[in-house]
Amino acid sequence: MSVSADMKRPTPQTIRARKGGAPLVMLTAYTTPIAKLIDEDCDIALVGDSLGMVLHGLPSTLGVTLEMMILHGQAVARGLNHAMLVIDMPFGSYEEGPEQAFRNCARVMVETGAAAVKLEGGVTMAPTIRYLVARGIPVMAHVGLTPQAVNTLGGYKVQGRGTDADRVMADAIAASDAGAFSIVLEKLPARLSDDITARLPIPTIGIGASAGCDGQVLVIDDMLGLFTDFRPKFVKRYAELGAAAKDAVRAYAQEVRARKFPAPEHEFGEEAGGRK
Ligand code: KIV
């Protein structure tokens, strides 16, 4: 069922109210054409800072800037009519303190028209989340594997195994208590994801978490087979567009070299209406 078929454009409030209801569908988008493609079928379009890796070839999300997020956020906003737009706050743009976070989140919302921002962190970021929400900025939280903390986490490992479960649970509770309207759970054991989902009053959106979450998110380039540098276990490929694009490029190159393209139907004649 498409979003447009049965409901108006979601808001942070209506997303929050979906707790325990029909699963939320979220995908990343970074460009207008992809935003148009996902708009009808998704509740939320996330301009994730994963764009640094999948679009810009950066080694991690750490090099992503506020300007990059705003530029891609504006492009995605132009392609959406139904899905709610959420924009990731990049590394270094919100961690200093609530005032820095407010300044940059407000800029993102004003310049892109996003309905909400997403930021990484739980216990540490709770005062900032509370400050933002109290000042009109809806926040989607993100706990578990938080890629901006790759250097302190020691890699892109599954989080919350064994006694570490308490830390991740505490992060999730802190973000929810601080007023986040939803929360991304990334790369956690399925049972811990289910426990967090049962415990929190806000929707959990899983990526490498569990089918029991209140919603799911994937990186669009991963699920379309466009980003193939590496493939986490949690990625399901729904298409192999990268391989199809490679075949198309090869066929074009062969036809150009063989002078088969352009064919007469692609050329212009002297008179209007075609070559003849
Ligand atoms: O940056 C991103 O794409 C994300 C999703 C993976 C949740 O944060």
PDB file of C-alpha atoms and ligand atoms in Angstrom:
ATOM      1  CA  MET A   1       0.000   0.000   0.000  1.00  0.00           C
ATOM      2  CA  SER A   2       1.502   3.329  -0.981  1.00  0.00           C
ATOM      3  CA  VAL A   3       1.713   6.195   1.466  1.00  0.00           C
ATOM      4  CA  SER A   4      -0.350   8.358  -0.847  1.00  0.00           C
ATOM      5  CA  ALA A   5      -3.133   5.811  -1.063  1.00  0.00           C
ATOM      6  CA  ASP A   6      -4.200   5.867   2.534  1.00  0.00           C
ATOM      7  CA  MET A   7      -2.795   8.792   4.469  1.00  0.00           C
ATOM      8  CA  LYS A   8      -1.674  12.380   4.374  1.00  0.00           C
ATOM      9  CA  ARG A   9       1.990  13.327   4.575  1.00  0.00           C
ATOM     10  CA  PRO A  10       3.402  11.959   7.836  1.00  0.00           C
ATOM     11  CA  THR A  11       4.630  14.300  10.564  1.00  0.00           C
ATOM     12  CA  PRO A  12       6.831  13.556  13.591  1.00  0.00           C
ATOM     13  CA  GLN A  13       3.618  13.311  15.617  1.00  0.00           C
ATOM     14  CA  THR A  14       1.912  10.808  13.295  1.00  0.00           C
ATOM     15  CA  ILE A  15       5.137   8.799  13.008  1.00  0.00           C
ATOM     16  CA  ARG A  16       5.343   8.635  16.815  1.00  0.00           C
ATOM     17  CA  ALA A  17       1.715   7.514  16.941  1.00  0.00           C
ATOM     18  CA  ARG A  18       2.574   4.539  14.684  1.00  0.00           C
ATOM     19  CA  LYS A  19       4.260   2.799  17.653  1.00  0.00           C
ATOM     20  CA  GLY A  20       3.214  -0.850  17.539  1.00  0.00           C
ATOM     21  CA  GLY A  21       1.155  -0.273  14.367  1.00  0.00           C
ATOM     22  CA  ALA A  22       1.799  -0.853  10.682  1.00  0.00           C
ATOM     23  CA  PRO A  23       5.587  -1.020  10.155  1.00  0.00           C
ATOM     24  CA  LEU A  24       7.229   2.257   9.162  1.00  0.00           C
ATOM     25  CA  VAL A  25       9.078   2.257   5.845  1.00  0.00           C
ATOM     26  CA  MET A  26      12.164   4.448   5.571  1.00  0.00           C
ATOM     27  CA  LEU A  27      14.830   4.631   2.856  1.00  0.00           C
ATOM     28  CA  THR A  28      17.700   7.001   2.321  1.00  0.00           C
ATOM     29  CA  ALA A  29      17.615   9.400  -0.631  1.00  0.00           C
ATOM     30  CA  TYR A  30      20.240  11.900  -1.722  1.00  0.00           C
ATOM     31  CA  THR A  31      18.974  13.230  -5.056  1.00  0.00           C
ATOM     32  CA  THR A  32      15.736  14.475  -6.617  1.00  0.00           C
ATOM     33  CA  PRO A  33      15.233  11.491  -8.996  1.00  0.00           C
ATOM     34  CA  ILE A  34      15.665   8.977  -6.169  1.00  0.00           C
ATOM     35  CA  ALA A  35      13.372  11.017  -3.915  1.00  0.00           C
ATOM     36  CA  LYS A  36      10.685  10.865  -6.641  1.00  0.00           C
ATOM     37  CA  LEU A  37      11.237   7.126  -6.944  1.00  0.00           C
ATOM     38  CA  ILE A  38      10.746   6.332  -3.245  1.00  0.00           C
ATOM     39  CA  ASP A  39       8.187   9.010  -2.366  1.00  0.00           C
ATOM     40  CA  GLU A  40       4.950   7.046  -2.799  1.00  0.00           C
ATOM     41  CA  ASP A  41       6.085   3.916  -1.018  1.00  0.00           C
ATOM     42  CA  CYS A  42       7.949   5.316   1.960  1.00  0.00           C
ATOM     43  CA  ASP A  43       6.768   7.017   5.118  1.00  0.00           C
ATOM     44  CA  ILE A  44      10.136   8.686   5.640  1.00  0.00           C
ATOM     45  CA  ALA A  45      12.925   9.744   3.275  1.00  0.00           C
ATOM     46  CA  LEU A  46      16.198  10.074   5.155  1.00  0.00           C
ATOM     47  CA  VAL A  47      19.034  12.148   3.767  1.00  0.00           C
ATOM     48  CA  GLY A  48      21.607  10.069   5.597  1.00  0.00           C
ATOM     49  CA  ASP A  49      25.219  11.069   6.042  1.00  0.00           C
ATOM     50  CA  SER A  50      25.947   7.698   4.421  1.00  0.00           C
ATOM     51  CA  LEU A  51      25.946   9.893   1.303  1.00  0.00           C
ATOM     52  CA  GLY A  52      29.570  10.645   2.112  1.00  0.00           C
ATOM     53  CA  MET A  53      30.495   7.042   1.386  1.00  0.00           C
ATOM     54  CA  VAL A  54      27.967   6.000  -1.240  1.00  0.00           C
ATOM     55  CA  LEU A  55      27.904   9.208  -3.309  1.00  0.00           C
ATOM     56  CA  HIS A  56      31.134  11.045  -2.561  1.00  0.00           C
ATOM     57  CA  GLY A  57      33.557   8.134  -2.137  1.00  0.00           C
ATOM     58  CA  LEU A  58      34.671   9.137   1.359  1.00  0.00           C
ATOM     59  CA  PRO A  59      36.154   6.410   3.584  1.00  0.00           C
ATOM     60  CA  SER A  60      33.630   7.090   6.381  1.00  0.00           C
ATOM     61  CA  THR A  61      30.866   9.535   7.269  1.00  0.00           C
ATOM     62  CA  LEU A  62      33.288  11.742   9.209  1.00  0.00           C
ATOM     63  CA  GLY A  63      34.144  14.003   6.266  1.00  0.00           C
ATOM     64  CA  VAL A  64      30.536  14.947   5.543  1.00  0.00           C
ATOM     65  CA  THR A  65      29.797  18.651   6.044  1.00  0.00           C
ATOM     66  CA  LEU A  66      26.681  20.628   6.917  1.00  0.00           C
ATOM     67  CA  GLU A  67      26.802  22.185   3.444  1.00  0.00           C
ATOM     68  CA  MET A  68      26.721  18.733   1.801  1.00  0.00           C
ATOM     69  CA  MET A  69      23.706  17.721   3.910  1.00  0.00           C
ATOM     70  CA  ILE A  70      21.873  20.941   3.054  1.00  0.00           C
ATOM     71  CA  LEU A  71      22.583  20.656  -0.685  1.00  0.00           C
ATOM     72  CA  HIS A  72      21.389  17.047  -0.849  1.00  0.00           C
ATOM     73  CA  GLY A  73      18.505  17.845   1.514  1.00  0.00           C
ATOM     74  CA  GLN A  74      17.272  20.561  -0.850  1.00  0.00           C
ATOM     75  CA  ALA A  75      17.531  18.172  -3.812  1.00  0.00           C
ATOM     76  CA  VAL A  76      15.522  15.484  -2.008  1.00  0.00           C
ATOM     77  CA  ALA A  77      12.907  17.980  -0.805  1.00  0.00           C
ATOM     78  CA  ARG A  78      12.205  18.880  -4.451  1.00  0.00           C
ATOM     79  CA  GLY A  79      11.312  15.253  -5.186  1.00  0.00           C
ATOM     80  CA  LEU A  80       8.948  14.564  -2.283  1.00  0.00           C
ATOM     81  CA  ASN A  81       5.191  14.999  -2.107  1.00  0.00           C
ATOM     82  CA  HIS A  82       4.217  12.278   0.326  1.00  0.00           C
ATOM     83  CA  ALA A  83       7.091  11.034   2.461  1.00  0.00           C
ATOM     84  CA  MET A  84       8.379  12.971   5.468  1.00  0.00           C
ATOM     85  CA  LEU A  85      11.876  14.416   5.040  1.00  0.00           C
ATOM     86  CA  VAL A  86      14.454  13.779   7.784  1.00  0.00           C
ATOM     87  CA  ILE A  87      18.039  14.991   7.522  1.00  0.00           C
ATOM     88  CA  ASP A  88      21.075  13.581   9.312  1.00  0.00           C
ATOM     89  CA  MET A  89      23.226  16.012  11.258  1.00  0.00           C
ATOM     90  CA  PRO A  90      26.838  15.417  10.226  1.00  0.00           C
ATOM     91  CA  PHE A  91      29.762  14.748  12.557  1.00  0.00           C
ATOM     92  CA  GLY A  92      30.920  17.882  14.370  1.00  0.00           C
ATOM     93  CA  SER A  93      27.749  19.874  13.762  1.00  0.00           C
ATOM     94  CA  TYR A  94      25.903  19.136  17.026  1.00  0.00           C
ATOM     95  CA  GLU A  95      28.106  17.403  19.637  1.00  0.00           C
ATOM     96  CA  GLU A  96      29.645  20.531  21.204  1.00  0.00           C
ATOM     97  CA  GLY A  97      26.491  21.425  23.036  1.00  0.00           C
ATOM     98  CA  PRO A  98      22.785  22.236  22.753  1.00  0.00           C
ATOM     99  CA  GLU A  99      23.338  25.742  21.405  1.00  0.00           C
ATOM    100  CA  GLN A 100      25.644  24.650  18.589  1.00  0.00           C
ATOM    101  CA  ALA A 101      23.175  21.858  17.815  1.00  0.00           C
ATOM    102  CA  PHE A 102      20.201  24.241  17.750  1.00  0.00           C
ATOM    103  CA  ARG A 103      21.976  26.688  15.470  1.00  0.00           C
ATOM    104  CA  ASN A 104      22.900  24.023  12.927  1.00  0.00           C
ATOM    105  CA  CYS A 105      19.663  22.007  13.139  1.00  0.00           C
ATOM    106  CA  ALA A 106      17.635  25.192  12.670  1.00  0.00           C
ATOM    107  CA  ARG A 107      19.730  26.074   9.621  1.00  0.00           C
ATOM    108  CA  VAL A 108      19.148  22.604   8.144  1.00  0.00           C
ATOM    109  CA  MET A 109      15.398  22.808   8.715  1.00  0.00           C
ATOM    110  CA  VAL A 110      15.069  26.368   7.391  1.00  0.00           C
ATOM    111  CA  GLU A 111      17.199  25.795   4.287  1.00  0.00           C
ATOM    112  CA  THR A 112      15.765  22.383   3.324  1.00  0.00           C
ATOM    113  CA  GLY A 113      12.219  22.379   4.688  1.00  0.00           C
ATOM    114  CA  ALA A 114      12.897  19.088   6.521  1.00  0.00           C
ATOM    115  CA  ALA A 115      10.353  18.037   9.144  1.00  0.00           C
ATOM    116  CA  ALA A 116      12.997  16.664  11.498  1.00  0.00           C
ATOM    117  CA  VAL A 117      16.676  15.950  11.997  1.00  0.00           C
ATOM    118  CA  LYS A 118      18.446  12.751  13.017  1.00  0.00           C
ATOM    119  CA  LEU A 119      21.444  12.662  15.296  1.00  0.00           C
ATOM    120  CA  GLU A 120      23.573   9.897  16.761  1.00  0.00           C
ATOM    121  CA  GLY A 121      23.888   9.189  20.471  1.00  0.00           C
ATOM    122  CA  GLY A 122      21.832   8.376  23.559  1.00  0.00           C
ATOM    123  CA  VAL A 123      22.876   9.199  27.137  1.00  0.00           C
ATOM    124  CA  THR A 124      25.465  11.771  26.054  1.00  0.00           C
ATOM    125  CA  MET A 125      23.154  13.505  23.598  1.00  0.00           C
ATOM    126  CA  ALA A 126      20.018  13.435  25.781  1.00  0.00           C
ATOM    127  CA  PRO A 127      20.396  17.021  27.090  1.00  0.00           C
ATOM    128  CA  THR A 128      20.819  18.234  23.510  1.00  0.00           C
ATOM    129  CA  ILE A 129      17.790  16.278  22.281  1.00  0.00           C
ATOM    130  CA  ARG A 130      15.713  17.759  25.125  1.00  0.00           C
ATOM    131  CA  TYR A 131      16.917  21.289  24.272  1.00  0.00           C
ATOM    132  CA  LEU A 132      16.141  20.888  20.561  1.00  0.00           C
ATOM    133  CA  VAL A 133      12.698  19.375  21.052  1.00  0.00           C
ATOM    134  CA  ALA A 134      11.744  22.129  23.515  1.00  0.00           C
ATOM    135  CA  ARG A 135      12.664  24.672  20.831  1.00  0.00           C
ATOM    136  CA  GLY A 136      10.699  23.212  17.937  1.00  0.00           C
ATOM    137  CA  ILE A 137      13.140  20.760  16.400  1.00  0.00           C
ATOM    138  CA  PRO A 138      11.806  17.191  16.161  1.00  0.00           C
ATOM    139  CA  VAL A 139      14.607  14.675  16.662  1.00  0.00           C
ATOM    140  CA  MET A 140      15.006  11.115  15.408  1.00  0.00           C
ATOM    141  CA  ALA A 141      17.684   9.467  17.549  1.00  0.00           C
ATOM    142  CA  HIS A 142      20.178   6.797  16.444  1.00  0.00           C
ATOM    143  CA  VAL A 143      21.824   4.296  18.830  1.00  0.00           C
ATOM    144  CA  GLY A 144      23.708   1.006  18.655  1.00  0.00           C
ATOM    145  CA  LEU A 145      26.284   1.213  15.890  1.00  0.00           C
ATOM    146  CA  THR A 146      26.663   4.943  15.423  1.00  0.00           C
ATOM    147  CA  PRO A 147      28.972   5.260  12.382  1.00  0.00           C
ATOM    148  CA  GLN A 148      30.202   8.743  13.326  1.00  0.00           C
ATOM    149  CA  ALA A 149      31.779   7.097  16.405  1.00  0.00           C
ATOM    150  CA  VAL A 150      33.623   4.480  14.323  1.00  0.00           C
ATOM    151  CA  ASN A 151      36.965   5.511  15.797  1.00  0.00           C
ATOM    152  CA  THR A 152      35.885   5.167  19.422  1.00  0.00           C
ATOM    153  CA  LEU A 153      33.825   2.017  18.771  1.00  0.00           C
ATOM    154  CA  GLY A 154      36.816   0.377  17.056  1.00  0.00           C
ATOM    155  CA  GLY A 155      35.107  -0.352  13.736  1.00  0.00           C
ATOM    156  CA  TYR A 156      31.646  -1.171  12.406  1.00  0.00           C
ATOM    157  CA  LYS A 157      31.022  -3.994  14.869  1.00  0.00           C
ATOM    158  CA  VAL A 158      27.720  -5.340  16.177  1.00  0.00           C
ATOM    159  CA  GLN A 159      26.957  -3.417  19.375  1.00  0.00           C
ATOM    160  CA  GLY A 160      25.133  -4.483  22.533  1.00  0.00           C
ATOM    161  CA  ARG A 161      26.407  -8.036  22.849  1.00  0.00           C
ATOM    162  CA  GLY A 162      26.690  -9.478  26.390  1.00  0.00           C
ATOM    163  CA  THR A 163      26.978  -6.870  29.117  1.00  0.00           C
ATOM    164  CA  ASP A 164      27.161  -4.093  26.498  1.00  0.00           C
ATOM    165  CA  ALA A 165      23.383  -4.560  26.110  1.00  0.00           C
ATOM    166  CA  ASP A 166      22.836  -2.412  29.224  1.00  0.00           C
ATOM    167  CA  ARG A 167      24.741   0.493  27.669  1.00  0.00           C
ATOM    168  CA  VAL A 168      22.701   0.407  24.452  1.00  0.00           C
ATOM    169  CA  MET A 169      19.423   0.028  26.357  1.00  0.00           C
ATOM    170  CA  ALA A 170      20.373   3.034  28.520  1.00  0.00           C
ATOM    171  CA  ASP A 171      21.151   5.053  25.376  1.00  0.00           C
ATOM    172  CA  ALA A 172      17.775   4.195  23.835  1.00  0.00           C
ATOM    173  CA  ILE A 173      15.854   5.053  27.015  1.00  0.00           C
ATOM    174  CA  ALA A 174      17.750   8.338  27.451  1.00  0.00           C
ATOM    175  CA  ALA A 175      17.010   9.456  23.879  1.00  0.00           C
ATOM    176  CA  SER A 176      13.347   8.522  24.202  1.00  0.00           C
ATOM    177  CA  ASP A 177      12.966  10.194  27.628  1.00  0.00           C
ATOM    178  CA  ALA A 178      14.589  13.327  26.194  1.00  0.00           C
ATOM    179  CA  GLY A 179      11.784  13.602  23.627  1.00  0.00           C
ATOM    180  CA  ALA A 180      12.977  11.909  20.430  1.00  0.00           C
ATOM    181  CA  PHE A 181       9.919  10.991  18.304  1.00  0.00           C
ATOM    182  CA  SER A 182      11.544   7.817  16.925  1.00  0.00           C
ATOM    183  CA  ILE A 183      14.866   6.050  17.077  1.00  0.00           C
ATOM    184  CA  VAL A 184      17.099   4.148  14.662  1.00  0.00           C
ATOM    185  CA  LEU A 185      18.602   0.941  16.059  1.00  0.00           C
ATOM    186  CA  GLU A 186      21.678  -0.058  14.040  1.00  0.00           C
ATOM    187  CA  LYS A 187      23.532  -3.383  14.081  1.00  0.00           C
ATOM    188  CA  LEU A 188      22.275  -4.900  17.327  1.00  0.00           C
ATOM    189  CA  PRO A 189      21.427  -8.462  18.355  1.00  0.00           C
ATOM    190  CA  ALA A 190      17.797  -9.162  17.417  1.00  0.00           C
ATOM    191  CA  ARG A 191      16.789  -9.958  20.984  1.00  0.00           C
ATOM    192  CA  LEU A 192      18.149  -6.662  22.324  1.00  0.00           C
ATOM    193  CA  SER A 193      16.359  -4.803  19.507  1.00  0.00           C
ATOM    194  CA  ASP A 194      13.117  -6.504  20.502  1.00  0.00           C
ATOM    195  CA  ASP A 195      13.688  -5.636  24.175  1.00  0.00           C
ATOM    196  CA  ILE A 196      14.293  -1.978  23.283  1.00  0.00           C
ATOM    197  CA  THR A 197      11.218  -1.951  21.019  1.00  0.00           C
ATOM    198  CA  ALA A 198       9.108  -3.389  23.854  1.00  0.00           C
ATOM    199  CA  ARG A 199      10.514  -0.921  26.370  1.00  0.00           C
ATOM    200  CA  LEU A 200      10.265   2.377  24.461  1.00  0.00           C
ATOM    201  CA  PRO A 201       7.053   4.332  23.853  1.00  0.00           C
ATOM    202  CA  ILE A 202       8.433   5.616  20.518  1.00  0.00           C
ATOM    203  CA  PRO A 203       8.871   3.675  17.250  1.00  0.00           C
ATOM    204  CA  THR A 204      12.155   1.883  16.687  1.00  0.00           C
ATOM    205  CA  ILE A 205      13.434   1.782  13.114  1.00  0.00           C
ATOM    206  CA  GLY A 206      15.868  -1.057  12.543  1.00  0.00           C
ATOM    207  CA  ILE A 207      18.866  -1.474  10.263  1.00  0.00           C
ATOM    208  CA  GLY A 208      20.612  -4.718  11.084  1.00  0.00           C
ATOM    209  CA  ALA A 209      18.374  -4.919  14.169  1.00  0.00           C
ATOM    210  CA  SER A 210      15.248  -7.129  14.050  1.00  0.00           C
ATOM    211  CA  ALA A 211      12.002  -7.789  12.195  1.00  0.00           C
ATOM    212  CA  GLY A 212      10.242  -6.886  15.446  1.00  0.00           C
ATOM    213  CA  CYS A 213      11.197  -3.209  15.176  1.00  0.00           C
ATOM    214  CA  ASP A 214       8.405  -0.713  14.482  1.00  0.00           C
ATOM    215  CA  GLY A 215       9.975   0.061  11.112  1.00  0.00           C
ATOM    216  CA  GLN A 216      12.949  -0.626   8.871  1.00  0.00           C
ATOM    217  CA  VAL A 217      15.479   1.484   6.986  1.00  0.00           C
ATOM    218  CA  LEU A 218      18.060   0.637   4.337  1.00  0.00           C
ATOM    219  CA  VAL A 219      20.526   2.711   2.366  1.00  0.00           C
ATOM    220  CA  ILE A 220      18.967   3.022  -1.098  1.00  0.00           C
ATOM    221  CA  ASP A 221      22.220   2.413  -2.984  1.00  0.00           C
ATOM    222  CA  ASP A 222      22.761  -0.798  -0.978  1.00  0.00           C
ATOM    223  CA  MET A 223      19.313  -2.244  -1.642  1.00  0.00           C
ATOM    224  CA  LEU A 224      19.404  -1.334  -5.342  1.00  0.00           C
ATOM    225  CA  GLY A 225      22.852  -2.884  -5.792  1.00  0.00           C
ATOM    226  CA  LEU A 226      24.382   0.461  -6.780  1.00  0.00           C
ATOM    227  CA  PHE A 227      26.911   0.602  -3.939  1.00  0.00           C
ATOM    228  CA  THR A 228      29.025  -2.522  -4.058  1.00  0.00           C
ATOM    229  CA  ASP A 229      32.271  -1.579  -2.264  1.00  0.00           C
ATOM    230  CA  PHE A 230      31.158  -3.720   0.695  1.00  0.00           C
ATOM    231  CA  ARG A 231      27.942  -5.390   1.740  1.00  0.00           C
ATOM    232  CA  PRO A 232      26.921  -5.703   5.381  1.00  0.00           C
ATOM    233  CA  LYS A 233      24.994  -8.869   6.317  1.00  0.00           C
ATOM    234  CA  PHE A 234      21.835  -6.853   6.986  1.00  0.00           C
ATOM    235  CA  VAL A 235      21.586  -5.577   3.409  1.00  0.00           C
ATOM    236  CA  LYS A 236      19.087  -7.323   1.171  1.00  0.00           C
ATOM    237  CA  ARG A 237      19.567  -6.519  -2.500  1.00  0.00           C
ATOM    238  CA  TYR A 238      16.172  -5.933  -4.103  1.00  0.00           C
ATOM    239  CA  ALA A 239      17.777  -5.192  -7.482  1.00  0.00           C
ATOM    240  CA  GLU A 240      21.163  -5.356  -9.184  1.00  0.00           C
ATOM    241  CA  LEU A 241      21.144  -1.931 -10.811  1.00  0.00           C
ATOM    242  CA  GLY A 242      24.918  -1.558 -10.579  1.00  0.00           C
ATOM    243  CA  ALA A 243      25.462  -4.635 -12.764  1.00  0.00           C
ATOM    244  CA  ALA A 244      22.719  -3.514 -15.187  1.00  0.00           C
ATOM    245  CA  ALA A 245      24.294  -0.044 -15.448  1.00  0.00           C
ATOM    246  CA  LYS A 246      27.728  -1.545 -16.096  1.00  0.00           C
ATOM    247  CA  ASP A 247      26.281  -3.658 -18.948  1.00  0.00           C
ATOM    248  CA  ALA A 248      24.587  -0.579 -20.409  1.00  0.00           C
ATOM    249  CA  VAL A 249      27.797   1.481 -20.292  1.00  0.00           C
ATOM    250  CA  ARG A 250      29.725  -1.343 -21.969  1.00  0.00           C
ATOM    251  CA  ALA A 251      27.095  -1.688 -24.741  1.00  0.00           C
ATOM    252  CA  TYR A 252      27.192   2.096 -25.343  1.00  0.00           C
ATOM    253  CA  ALA A 253      30.990   2.134 -25.532  1.00  0.00           C
ATOM    254  CA  GLN A 254      30.993  -0.775 -28.003  1.00  0.00           C
ATOM    255  CA  GLU A 255      28.349   0.864 -30.211  1.00  0.00           C
ATOM    256  CA  VAL A 256      30.170   4.214 -30.255  1.00  0.00           C
ATOM    257  CA  ARG A 257      33.440   2.510 -31.202  1.00  0.00           C
ATOM    258  CA  ALA A 258      31.652   0.491 -33.916  1.00  0.00           C
ATOM    259  CA  ARG A 259      29.835   3.644 -35.190  1.00  0.00           C
ATOM    260  CA  LYS A 260      26.499   1.925 -34.488  1.00  0.00           C
ATOM    261  CA  PHE A 261      25.377   4.760 -32.206  1.00  0.00           C
ATOM    262  CA  PRO A 262      23.880   7.198 -32.964  1.00  0.00           C
ATOM    263  CA  ALA A 263      21.578   5.428 -35.409  1.00  0.00           C
ATOM    264  CA  PRO A 264      19.528   7.407 -37.992  1.00  0.00           C
ATOM    265  CA  GLU A 265      16.584   7.672 -35.567  1.00  0.00           C
ATOM    266  CA  HIS A 266      18.780   9.620 -33.127  1.00  0.00           C
ATOM    267  CA  GLU A 267      19.918  12.191 -35.726  1.00  0.00           C
ATOM    268  CA  PHE A 268      18.257  15.407 -36.950  1.00  0.00           C
ATOM    269  CA  GLY A 269      17.426  16.274 -40.578  1.00  0.00           C
ATOM    270  CA  GLU A 270      16.991  19.665 -42.253  1.00  0.00           C
ATOM    271  CA  GLU A 271      13.211  19.738 -41.775  1.00  0.00           C
ATOM    272  CA  ALA A 272      11.327  19.765 -38.476  1.00  0.00           C
ATOM    273  CA  GLY A 273       9.956  16.385 -37.382  1.00  0.00           C
ATOM    274  CA  GLY A 274      12.890  14.097 -37.957  1.00  0.00           C
ATOM    275  CA  ARG A 275      15.715  13.286 -40.288  1.00  0.00           C
ATOM    276  CA  LYS A 276      13.629  12.546 -43.353  1.00  0.00           C
TER     277      LYS A 276
HETATM  278  O1  KIV B   1      23.367   7.703   7.172  1.00  0.00           O
HETATM  279  C1  KIV B   1      22.484   6.856   7.022  1.00  0.00           C
HETATM  280  O2  KIV B   1      22.152   6.453   5.896  1.00  0.00           O
HETATM  281  C2  KIV B   1      21.827   6.326   8.207  1.00  0.00           C
HETATM  282  C3  KIV B   1      20.956   5.138   8.046  1.00  0.00           C
HETATM  283  C4  KIV B   1      21.774   3.952   7.774  1.00  0.00           C
HETATM  284  C5  KIV B   1      20.060   4.931   9.199  1.00  0.00           C
HETATM  285  O3  KIV B   1      22.024   6.836   9.266  1.00  0.00           O
END
